[in-house]
mmCIF file of C-alpha atoms in Angstrom:
data_model
loop_
_atom_site.group_PDB
_atom_site.id
_atom_site.type_symbol
_atom_site.label_atom_id
_atom_site.label_comp_id
_atom_site.label_asym_id
_atom_site.label_seq_id
_atom_site.Cartn_x
_atom_site.Cartn_y
_atom_site.Cartn_z
ATOM 1 C CA MET R 1 162.040 321.413 74.111
ATOM 2 C CA LEU R 2 163.355 324.918 73.482
ATOM 3 C CA VAL R 3 162.032 326.901 70.532
ATOM 4 C CA THR R 4 164.816 327.853 68.123
ATOM 5 C CA ARG R 5 165.452 331.379 66.893
ATOM 6 C CA ASP R 6 164.024 330.480 63.490
ATOM 7 C CA ASP R 7 160.657 329.334 64.713
ATOM 8 C CA PHE R 8 160.041 331.787 67.572
ATOM 9 C CA ARG R 9 156.938 333.096 65.809
ATOM 10 C CA ASN R 10 155.343 329.734 66.452
ATOM 11 C CA LEU R 11 155.968 329.964 70.186
ATOM 12 C CA LYS R 12 152.923 329.126 72.264
ATOM 13 C CA VAL R 13 153.619 331.113 75.369
ATOM 14 C CA GLN R 14 151.457 329.117 77.740
ATOM 15 C CA GLU R 15 152.987 325.817 76.664
ATOM 16 C CA GLU R 16 156.580 326.659 75.858
ATOM 17 C CA LEU R 17 157.680 329.487 78.175
ATOM 18 C CA SER R 18 159.124 327.085 80.757
ATOM 19 C CA TYR R 19 161.941 324.665 80.034
ATOM 20 C CA ASN R 20 161.622 320.949 80.707
ATOM 21 C CA SER R 21 163.063 321.618 84.158
ATOM 22 C CA VAL R 22 163.978 324.707 86.167
ATOM 23 C CA ASP R 23 166.783 324.726 88.714
ATOM 24 C CA ASN R 24 167.065 326.870 91.845
ATOM 25 C CA VAL R 25 163.403 326.935 92.774
ATOM 26 C CA ALA R 26 162.652 326.784 96.510
ATOM 27 C CA TYR R 27 159.405 325.285 97.770
ATOM 28 C CA PRO R 28 157.670 327.021 100.699
ATOM 29 C CA ARG R 29 157.878 323.967 102.957
ATOM 30 C CA GLU R 30 161.656 323.995 102.498
ATOM 31 C CA LEU R 31 161.957 327.623 103.525
ATOM 32 C CA VAL R 32 160.573 327.447 107.078
ATOM 33 C CA ASP R 33 163.844 326.378 108.701
ATOM 34 C CA ARG R 34 165.832 328.806 106.556
ATOM 35 C CA ALA R 35 163.529 331.684 107.474
ATOM 36 C CA MET R 36 163.845 330.894 111.191
ATOM 37 C CA LYS R 37 167.606 330.632 110.905
ATOM 38 C CA ARG R 38 167.708 334.022 109.173
ATOM 39 C CA ARG R 39 165.644 335.583 111.961
ATOM 40 C CA GLU R 40 167.958 334.148 114.608
ATOM 41 C CA SER R 41 171.107 335.285 112.819
ATOM 42 C CA VAL R 42 170.074 338.891 112.139
ATOM 43 C CA ASP R 43 171.985 340.066 115.220
ATOM 44 C CA ASP R 44 174.994 337.851 114.500
ATOM 45 C CA GLY R 45 178.206 339.523 113.495
ATOM 46 C CA ILE R 46 180.628 341.981 115.028
ATOM 47 C CA LYS R 47 178.720 344.194 117.415
ATOM 48 C CA PRO R 48 179.373 347.955 117.597
ATOM 49 C CA PRO R 49 181.579 349.497 120.300
ATOM 50 C CA TRP R 50 178.650 351.645 121.468
ATOM 51 C CA ALA R 51 175.840 350.247 123.605
ATOM 52 C CA LYS R 52 173.185 352.504 122.085
ATOM 53 C CA LEU R 53 173.620 350.868 118.669
ATOM 54 C CA GLU R 54 173.617 347.247 119.891
ATOM 55 C CA GLY R 55 170.661 345.305 118.553
ATOM 56 C CA GLY R 56 170.254 347.777 115.726
ATOM 57 C CA PHE R 57 173.333 347.107 113.652
ATOM 58 C CA ALA R 58 176.257 344.694 113.363
ATOM 59 C CA LEU R 59 178.986 343.969 110.831
ATOM 60 C CA ARG R 60 177.632 340.652 109.618
ATOM 61 C CA PRO R 61 179.496 337.959 107.686
ATOM 62 C CA GLY R 62 178.674 337.815 103.999
ATOM 63 C CA GLU R 63 177.911 341.530 103.691
ATOM 64 C CA LEU R 64 179.512 344.498 101.938
ATOM 65 C CA VAL R 65 179.147 347.691 103.989
ATOM 66 C CA LEU R 66 179.640 351.163 102.513
ATOM 67 C CA ALA R 67 180.859 353.725 105.077
ATOM 68 C CA GLY R 68 181.123 357.375 104.144
ATOM 69 C CA GLY R 69 181.124 361.007 105.126
ATOM 70 C CA TYR R 70 182.530 364.357 104.152
ATOM 71 C CA SER R 71 186.318 364.581 104.108
ATOM 72 C CA GLY R 72 187.642 364.996 107.655
ATOM 73 C CA HIS R 73 184.438 363.980 109.432
ATOM 74 C CA GLY R 74 185.936 360.860 110.991
ATOM 75 C CA LYS R 75 184.778 357.876 108.958
ATOM 76 C CA SER R 76 188.248 356.280 109.050
ATOM 77 C CA ALA R 77 188.578 356.805 112.816
ATOM 78 C CA VAL R 78 185.116 355.356 113.410
ATOM 79 C CA MET R 79 185.926 352.217 111.444
ATOM 80 C CA SER R 80 189.331 351.942 113.167
ATOM 81 C CA GLN R 81 187.551 352.054 116.531
ATOM 82 C CA TRP R 82 185.161 349.349 115.345
ATOM 83 C CA GLY R 83 188.034 347.242 113.995
ATOM 84 C CA LEU R 84 189.887 347.479 117.312
ATOM 85 C CA HIS R 85 186.710 346.532 119.162
ATOM 86 C CA ALA R 86 186.340 343.508 116.882
ATOM 87 C CA ALA R 87 189.937 342.411 117.552
ATOM 88 C CA ALA R 88 189.397 342.830 121.302
ATOM 89 C CA HIS R 89 186.560 340.310 121.040
ATOM 90 C CA GLY R 90 188.678 337.714 119.258
ATOM 91 C CA HIS R 91 187.940 338.464 115.605
ATOM 92 C CA ARG R 92 190.754 338.584 113.076
ATOM 93 C CA VAL R 93 190.722 341.979 111.409
ATOM 94 C CA GLY R 94 192.425 343.057 108.205
ATOM 95 C CA PHE R 95 193.068 346.708 107.350
ATOM 96 C CA ILE R 96 193.815 347.911 103.831
ATOM 97 C CA SER R 97 194.535 351.556 104.568
ATOM 98 C CA LEU R 98 195.950 353.086 101.426
ATOM 99 C CA GLU R 99 196.151 356.620 102.841
ATOM 100 C CA LEU R 100 197.886 355.834 106.158
ATOM 101 C CA PRO R 101 201.230 354.061 106.610
ATOM 102 C CA ALA R 102 200.948 350.783 108.525
ATOM 103 C CA GLU R 103 202.991 352.104 111.457
ATOM 104 C CA TRP R 104 200.752 355.182 111.744
ATOM 105 C CA LEU R 105 197.579 353.082 111.820
ATOM 106 C CA PHE R 106 199.158 350.664 114.314
ATOM 107 C CA ASP R 107 200.129 353.591 116.562
ATOM 108 C CA GLN R 108 196.608 355.025 116.319
ATOM 109 C CA LEU R 109 195.037 351.705 117.285
ATOM 110 C CA ALA R 110 197.387 351.443 120.257
ATOM 111 C CA SER R 111 196.389 354.930 121.438
ATOM 112 C CA PHE R 112 192.724 353.984 121.041
ATOM 113 C CA SER R 113 193.356 350.831 123.073
ATOM 114 C CA ALA R 114 194.954 352.723 125.970
ATOM 115 C CA VAL R 115 192.738 355.837 125.495
ATOM 116 C CA VAL R 116 195.743 358.159 125.565
ATOM 117 C CA PRO R 117 197.123 360.475 122.859
ATOM 118 C CA GLU R 118 200.413 358.591 122.588
ATOM 119 C CA THR R 119 201.548 355.341 124.184
ATOM 120 C CA PRO R 120 205.120 354.686 125.408
ATOM 121 C CA GLU R 121 207.288 352.132 123.621
ATOM 122 C CA PRO R 122 206.814 349.396 126.284
ATOM 123 C CA TYR R 123 203.059 349.614 125.771
ATOM 124 C CA LEU R 124 203.492 349.445 121.984
ATOM 125 C CA LYS R 125 205.400 346.182 122.436
ATOM 126 C CA GLU R 126 202.686 344.759 124.669
ATOM 127 C CA PHE R 127 200.031 345.923 122.239
ATOM 128 C CA ALA R 128 201.876 344.235 119.366
ATOM 129 C CA GLN R 129 202.054 340.994 121.356
ATOM 130 C CA TRP R 130 198.359 341.201 122.234
ATOM 131 C CA MET R 131 197.430 341.915 118.616
ATOM 132 C CA ASP R 132 199.323 338.871 117.347
ATOM 133 C CA GLU R 133 196.905 336.745 115.277
ATOM 134 C CA ARG R 134 194.234 339.449 115.616
ATOM 135 C CA LEU R 135 195.438 342.336 113.448
ATOM 136 C CA TYR R 136 196.750 342.271 109.873
ATOM 137 C CA ILE R 137 197.620 345.524 108.092
ATOM 138 C CA TYR R 138 198.258 345.527 104.353
ATOM 139 C CA ASP R 139 201.522 347.427 104.146
ATOM 140 C CA LYS R 140 201.094 349.690 101.140
ATOM 141 C CA VAL R 141 200.311 353.400 100.794
ATOM 142 C CA ASP R 142 199.638 353.922 97.130
ATOM 143 C CA VAL R 143 197.030 353.694 94.416
ATOM 144 C CA MET R 144 196.044 350.096 93.657
ATOM 145 C CA THR R 145 194.559 348.566 90.560
ATOM 146 C CA PRO R 146 191.176 346.894 91.073
ATOM 147 C CA GLU R 147 192.861 343.520 90.537
ATOM 148 C CA GLU R 148 195.456 344.235 93.253
ATOM 149 C CA ALA R 149 192.767 345.424 95.643
ATOM 150 C CA LEU R 150 190.650 342.307 95.165
ATOM 151 C CA GLN R 151 193.688 340.055 95.564
ATOM 152 C CA ALA R 152 194.619 341.848 98.798
ATOM 153 C CA VAL R 153 191.131 341.301 100.224
ATOM 154 C CA ILE R 154 191.087 337.628 99.215
ATOM 155 C CA GLY R 155 194.591 337.109 100.596
ATOM 156 C CA LEU R 156 193.716 338.536 104.026
ATOM 157 C CA VAL R 157 190.759 336.179 104.242
ATOM 158 C CA LYS R 158 192.334 333.071 102.714
ATOM 159 C CA PHE R 159 195.792 333.156 104.295
ATOM 160 C CA PHE R 160 195.180 334.999 107.574
ATOM 161 C CA GLY R 161 191.591 334.066 108.413
ATOM 162 C CA CYS R 162 190.296 337.636 108.690
ATOM 163 C CA LYS R 163 186.576 337.921 109.371
ATOM 164 C CA LEU R 164 186.441 341.698 108.966
ATOM 165 C CA ILE R 165 188.179 343.661 106.212
ATOM 166 C CA ILE R 166 188.264 347.467 106.403
ATOM 167 C CA PHE R 167 189.215 348.978 103.044
ATOM 168 C CA ASP R 168 190.076 352.673 103.229
ATOM 169 C CA CYS R 169 189.368 354.128 100.768
ATOM 170 C CA LEU R 170 187.774 353.639 97.337
ATOM 171 C CA PHE R 171 189.482 356.760 95.937
ATOM 172 C CA MET R 172 192.792 354.907 96.107
ATOM 173 C CA VAL R 173 191.630 352.268 93.618
ATOM 174 C CA SER R 174 192.462 353.288 90.043
ATOM 175 C CA LEU R 175 189.001 353.151 88.509
ATOM 176 C CA ALA R 176 189.618 356.353 86.496
ATOM 177 C CA ASP R 177 186.087 357.697 87.069
ATOM 178 C CA ASP R 178 184.771 354.744 85.089
ATOM 179 C CA LEU R 179 181.324 354.118 86.567
ATOM 180 C CA GLU R 180 181.036 350.741 84.870
ATOM 181 C CA ALA R 181 184.387 349.660 86.350
ATOM 182 C CA GLU R 182 183.257 350.981 89.746
ATOM 183 C CA ARG R 183 180.067 348.905 89.488
ATOM 184 C CA ALA R 184 182.000 345.766 88.536
ATOM 185 C CA PHE R 185 184.523 346.302 91.355
ATOM 186 C CA SER R 186 181.850 346.752 94.017
ATOM 187 C CA GLN R 187 179.992 343.686 92.741
ATOM 188 C CA LYS R 188 183.183 341.635 93.029
ATOM 189 C CA LEU R 189 183.693 342.836 96.608
ATOM 190 C CA ALA R 190 180.111 341.876 97.454
ATOM 191 C CA ALA R 191 180.648 338.445 95.868
ATOM 192 C CA ILE R 192 183.840 337.913 97.902
ATOM 193 C CA ALA R 193 182.069 338.884 101.126
ATOM 194 C CA LYS R 194 179.213 336.495 100.454
ATOM 195 C CA GLY R 195 181.294 333.656 99.023
ATOM 196 C CA MET R 196 183.947 333.733 101.752
ATOM 197 C CA GLY R 197 181.614 334.530 104.651
ATOM 198 C CA VAL R 198 183.303 337.765 105.762
ATOM 199 C CA CYS R 199 182.272 341.364 106.272
ATOM 200 C CA ILE R 200 183.967 343.910 104.027
ATOM 201 C CA VAL R 201 183.698 347.605 104.863
ATOM 202 C CA ILE R 202 184.699 350.022 102.134
ATOM 203 C CA CYS R 203 185.162 353.686 103.060
ATOM 204 C CA HIS R 204 184.260 356.342 100.532
ATOM 205 C CA HIS R 205 183.815 360.114 100.270
ATOM 206 C CA MET R 206 180.710 362.231 99.877
ATOM 207 C CA ARG R 207 180.232 364.976 97.309
ATOM 208 C CA LYS R 208 181.167 368.454 98.483
ATOM 209 C CA PRO R 209 177.916 370.008 99.717
ATOM 210 C CA ALA R 210 176.404 373.039 98.025
ATOM 211 C CA GLY R 211 174.459 375.929 99.518
ATOM 212 C CA LYS R 212 174.918 378.175 102.541
ATOM 213 C CA GLU R 213 174.681 375.397 105.093
ATOM 214 C CA GLY R 214 177.468 373.404 103.459
ATOM 215 C CA GLU R 215 178.781 370.639 105.709
ATOM 216 C CA LYS R 216 176.285 371.476 108.440
ATOM 217 C CA ASN R 217 173.770 369.278 106.656
ATOM 218 C CA ILE R 218 174.013 365.549 107.267
ATOM 219 C CA PRO R 219 174.510 363.842 103.898
ATOM 220 C CA THR R 220 172.313 361.016 102.672
ATOM 221 C CA LYS R 221 173.062 357.766 100.874
ATOM 222 C CA HIS R 222 172.467 359.616 97.602
ATOM 223 C CA ASP R 223 175.453 361.930 98.204
ATOM 224 C CA PHE R 224 178.267 359.431 97.685
ATOM 225 C CA ILE R 225 180.697 360.312 94.915
ATOM 226 C CA GLY R 226 180.279 358.011 91.936
ATOM 227 C CA SER R 227 177.387 355.947 90.698
ATOM 228 C CA SER R 228 174.338 354.718 92.583
ATOM 229 C CA HIS R 229 175.623 351.159 92.065
ATOM 230 C CA LEU R 230 177.829 351.520 95.159
ATOM 231 C CA VAL R 231 174.809 352.026 97.387
ATOM 232 C CA ASN R 232 172.686 349.497 95.528
ATOM 233 C CA VAL R 233 175.170 346.637 95.755
ATOM 234 C CA SER R 234 176.023 347.259 99.428
ATOM 235 C CA SER R 235 174.046 345.403 102.063
ATOM 236 C CA SER R 236 174.319 348.340 104.460
ATOM 237 C CA VAL R 237 175.309 351.998 104.327
ATOM 238 C CA LEU R 238 176.807 353.974 107.238
ATOM 239 C CA ILE R 239 177.286 357.743 107.245
ATOM 240 C CA VAL R 240 179.513 359.638 109.693
ATOM 241 C CA HIS R 241 178.864 363.347 110.233
ATOM 242 C CA GLU R 242 180.659 365.667 112.653
ATOM 243 C CA ASP R 243 179.368 368.990 113.970
ATOM 244 C CA LYS R 244 182.497 370.847 112.878
ATOM 245 C CA GLU R 245 181.303 374.182 114.267
ATOM 246 C CA LYS R 246 180.841 372.689 117.726
ATOM 247 C CA THR R 247 184.219 370.931 117.618
ATOM 248 C CA LYS R 248 185.943 374.166 116.611
ATOM 249 C CA LYS R 249 184.330 376.095 119.475
ATOM 250 C CA ARG R 250 185.289 373.421 122.017
ATOM 251 C CA ASN R 251 188.877 373.380 120.773
ATOM 252 C CA GLN R 252 189.011 377.151 121.211
ATOM 253 C CA GLY R 253 187.668 376.904 124.758
ATOM 254 C CA GLU R 254 184.289 378.423 123.936
ATOM 255 C CA GLU R 255 181.088 377.314 125.636
ATOM 256 C CA VAL R 256 178.897 374.936 123.632
ATOM 257 C CA ASP R 257 175.553 373.200 124.099
ATOM 258 C CA ASP R 258 176.800 369.735 124.987
ATOM 259 C CA ASP R 259 173.331 368.206 125.053
ATOM 260 C CA PHE R 260 173.764 367.776 121.320
ATOM 261 C CA PRO R 261 176.299 365.184 120.084
ATOM 262 C CA ASP R 262 179.592 365.914 118.349
ATOM 263 C CA ILE R 263 179.161 363.169 115.774
ATOM 264 C CA ASN R 264 176.129 361.444 114.278
ATOM 265 C CA LEU R 265 176.329 357.909 112.942
ATOM 266 C CA VAL R 266 173.556 357.216 110.460
ATOM 267 C CA VAL R 267 172.470 353.750 109.369
ATOM 268 C CA ALA R 268 171.124 354.873 106.011
ATOM 269 C CA LYS R 269 170.482 351.404 104.620
ATOM 270 C CA GLN R 270 170.303 347.932 106.087
ATOM 271 C CA ARG R 271 169.052 345.218 103.789
ATOM 272 C CA TYR R 272 168.760 342.423 106.358
ATOM 273 C CA HIS R 273 167.539 344.299 109.414
ATOM 274 C CA ARG R 274 164.639 346.629 110.091
ATOM 275 C CA TYR R 275 166.631 349.341 111.852
ATOM 276 C CA GLU R 276 167.597 352.498 110.030
ATOM 277 C CA GLY R 277 168.246 355.693 111.923
ATOM 278 C CA ARG R 278 170.689 358.028 113.618
ATOM 279 C CA THR R 279 172.600 357.790 116.882
ATOM 280 C CA GLY R 280 174.710 360.577 118.415
ATOM 281 C CA TYR R 281 178.126 360.393 120.088
ATOM 282 C CA TRP R 282 180.607 362.634 121.866
ATOM 283 C CA LEU R 283 184.331 362.747 121.115
ATOM 284 C CA HIS R 284 186.708 361.765 123.892
ATOM 285 C CA ASP R 285 188.808 364.667 125.196
ATOM 286 C CA LYS R 286 192.154 362.915 124.625
ATOM 287 C CA VAL R 287 191.721 360.746 121.532
ATOM 288 C CA ARG R 288 189.362 360.668 118.559
ATOM 289 C CA LEU R 289 187.122 357.995 120.010
ATOM 290 C CA LEU R 290 183.330 358.081 119.943
ATOM 291 C CA CYS R 291 181.726 357.934 123.400
ATOM 292 C CA ASN R 292 178.143 357.076 124.274
ATOM 293 C CA SER R 293 177.412 360.191 126.339
ATOM 294 C CA LYS R 294 178.554 363.742 127.050
ATOM 295 C CA ARG R 295 180.601 362.405 129.963
ATOM 296 C CA ARG R 296 183.055 361.461 127.187
ATOM 297 C CA GLU R 297 184.160 358.245 128.880
ATOM 298 C CA TYR R 298 185.653 355.227 127.142
ATOM 299 C CA LYS R 299 187.115 352.195 128.883
ATOM 300 C CA PRO R 300 190.674 351.165 127.925
ATOM 301 C CA ILE R 301 191.232 347.583 126.796
ATOM 302 C CA GLU R 302 192.821 345.421 129.494
ATOM 303 C CA ILE R 303 195.492 343.978 127.225
ATOM 304 C CA ARG R 304 197.920 343.155 130.053
ATOM 305 C CA GLN R 305 195.341 341.073 131.881
ATOM 306 C CA GLN R 306 194.541 339.234 128.646
ATOM 307 C CA LEU R 307 198.254 338.626 128.014
ATOM 308 C CA ARG R 308 198.646 337.164 131.508
ATOM 309 C CA GLU R 309 195.625 334.925 130.989
ATOM 310 C CA LYS R 310 197.038 333.780 127.657
ATOM 311 C CA ALA R 311 200.450 333.024 129.240
ATOM 312 C CA ASN R 312 198.824 330.983 132.025
ATOM 313 C CA ALA R 313 196.524 329.062 129.696
#
């Protein structure tokens, strides 16, 4: 029996510390199958669009992923590219982009799909048809309360079957610099991801760098604006960093050392996989897509072929 508050001084630790029964205890013999299943599922999830990162990282169901970078370094474009890649492989993807109008994001995804700066209207119509039951964009550009944000995430999963939610960005949630509210909000997002078996990516900004080097330095997981709870509660942390000096020189027609990448993608934390590290990418010449090599090549999605196959099915 439990010792009451009045007689706690009489507690005999060795005899009384445990209750009559304890729930939620796993026995080793019961964990073998679960451990093997976990090993086999570590590479499950939505694979990256870049071959060099395959096997090292995936957007796995049940996980909250924090993606960040300095302002203007391409974190939103990177996650849009990943979201499009996910849709191309049959996953339902939900975007909550509170800084970009829905039509702007849709147009960007279409240009990424065709790998051209701007697609003609006939292509937009085909893209819309191809994206039917693949892409769902929350149509609001405004600050949201935490309650509204959570309801939007749940709604995209519950009513539209989304397996990947990209929330861009945390600054647009009215947390009023309340670190305790920020902690509670991120914990709720993590609980939704785990409870509903989806991957939620939340984009966030880094602190403005100090010192002479400024944005030349690649930030770390400790440089996110806000409390450390954001990093702690997230299963994985991605950091996007662009070599702005190199990009500027290329845009001005100056010669650059192209053996070094334009953008680095850092896996700064990964709770359920051993890999942490940095991979480098080159920006496509026509659109803001990350390419595997300095040849700056990226294959367009064959949406017309897929539409024909769907019509003949």
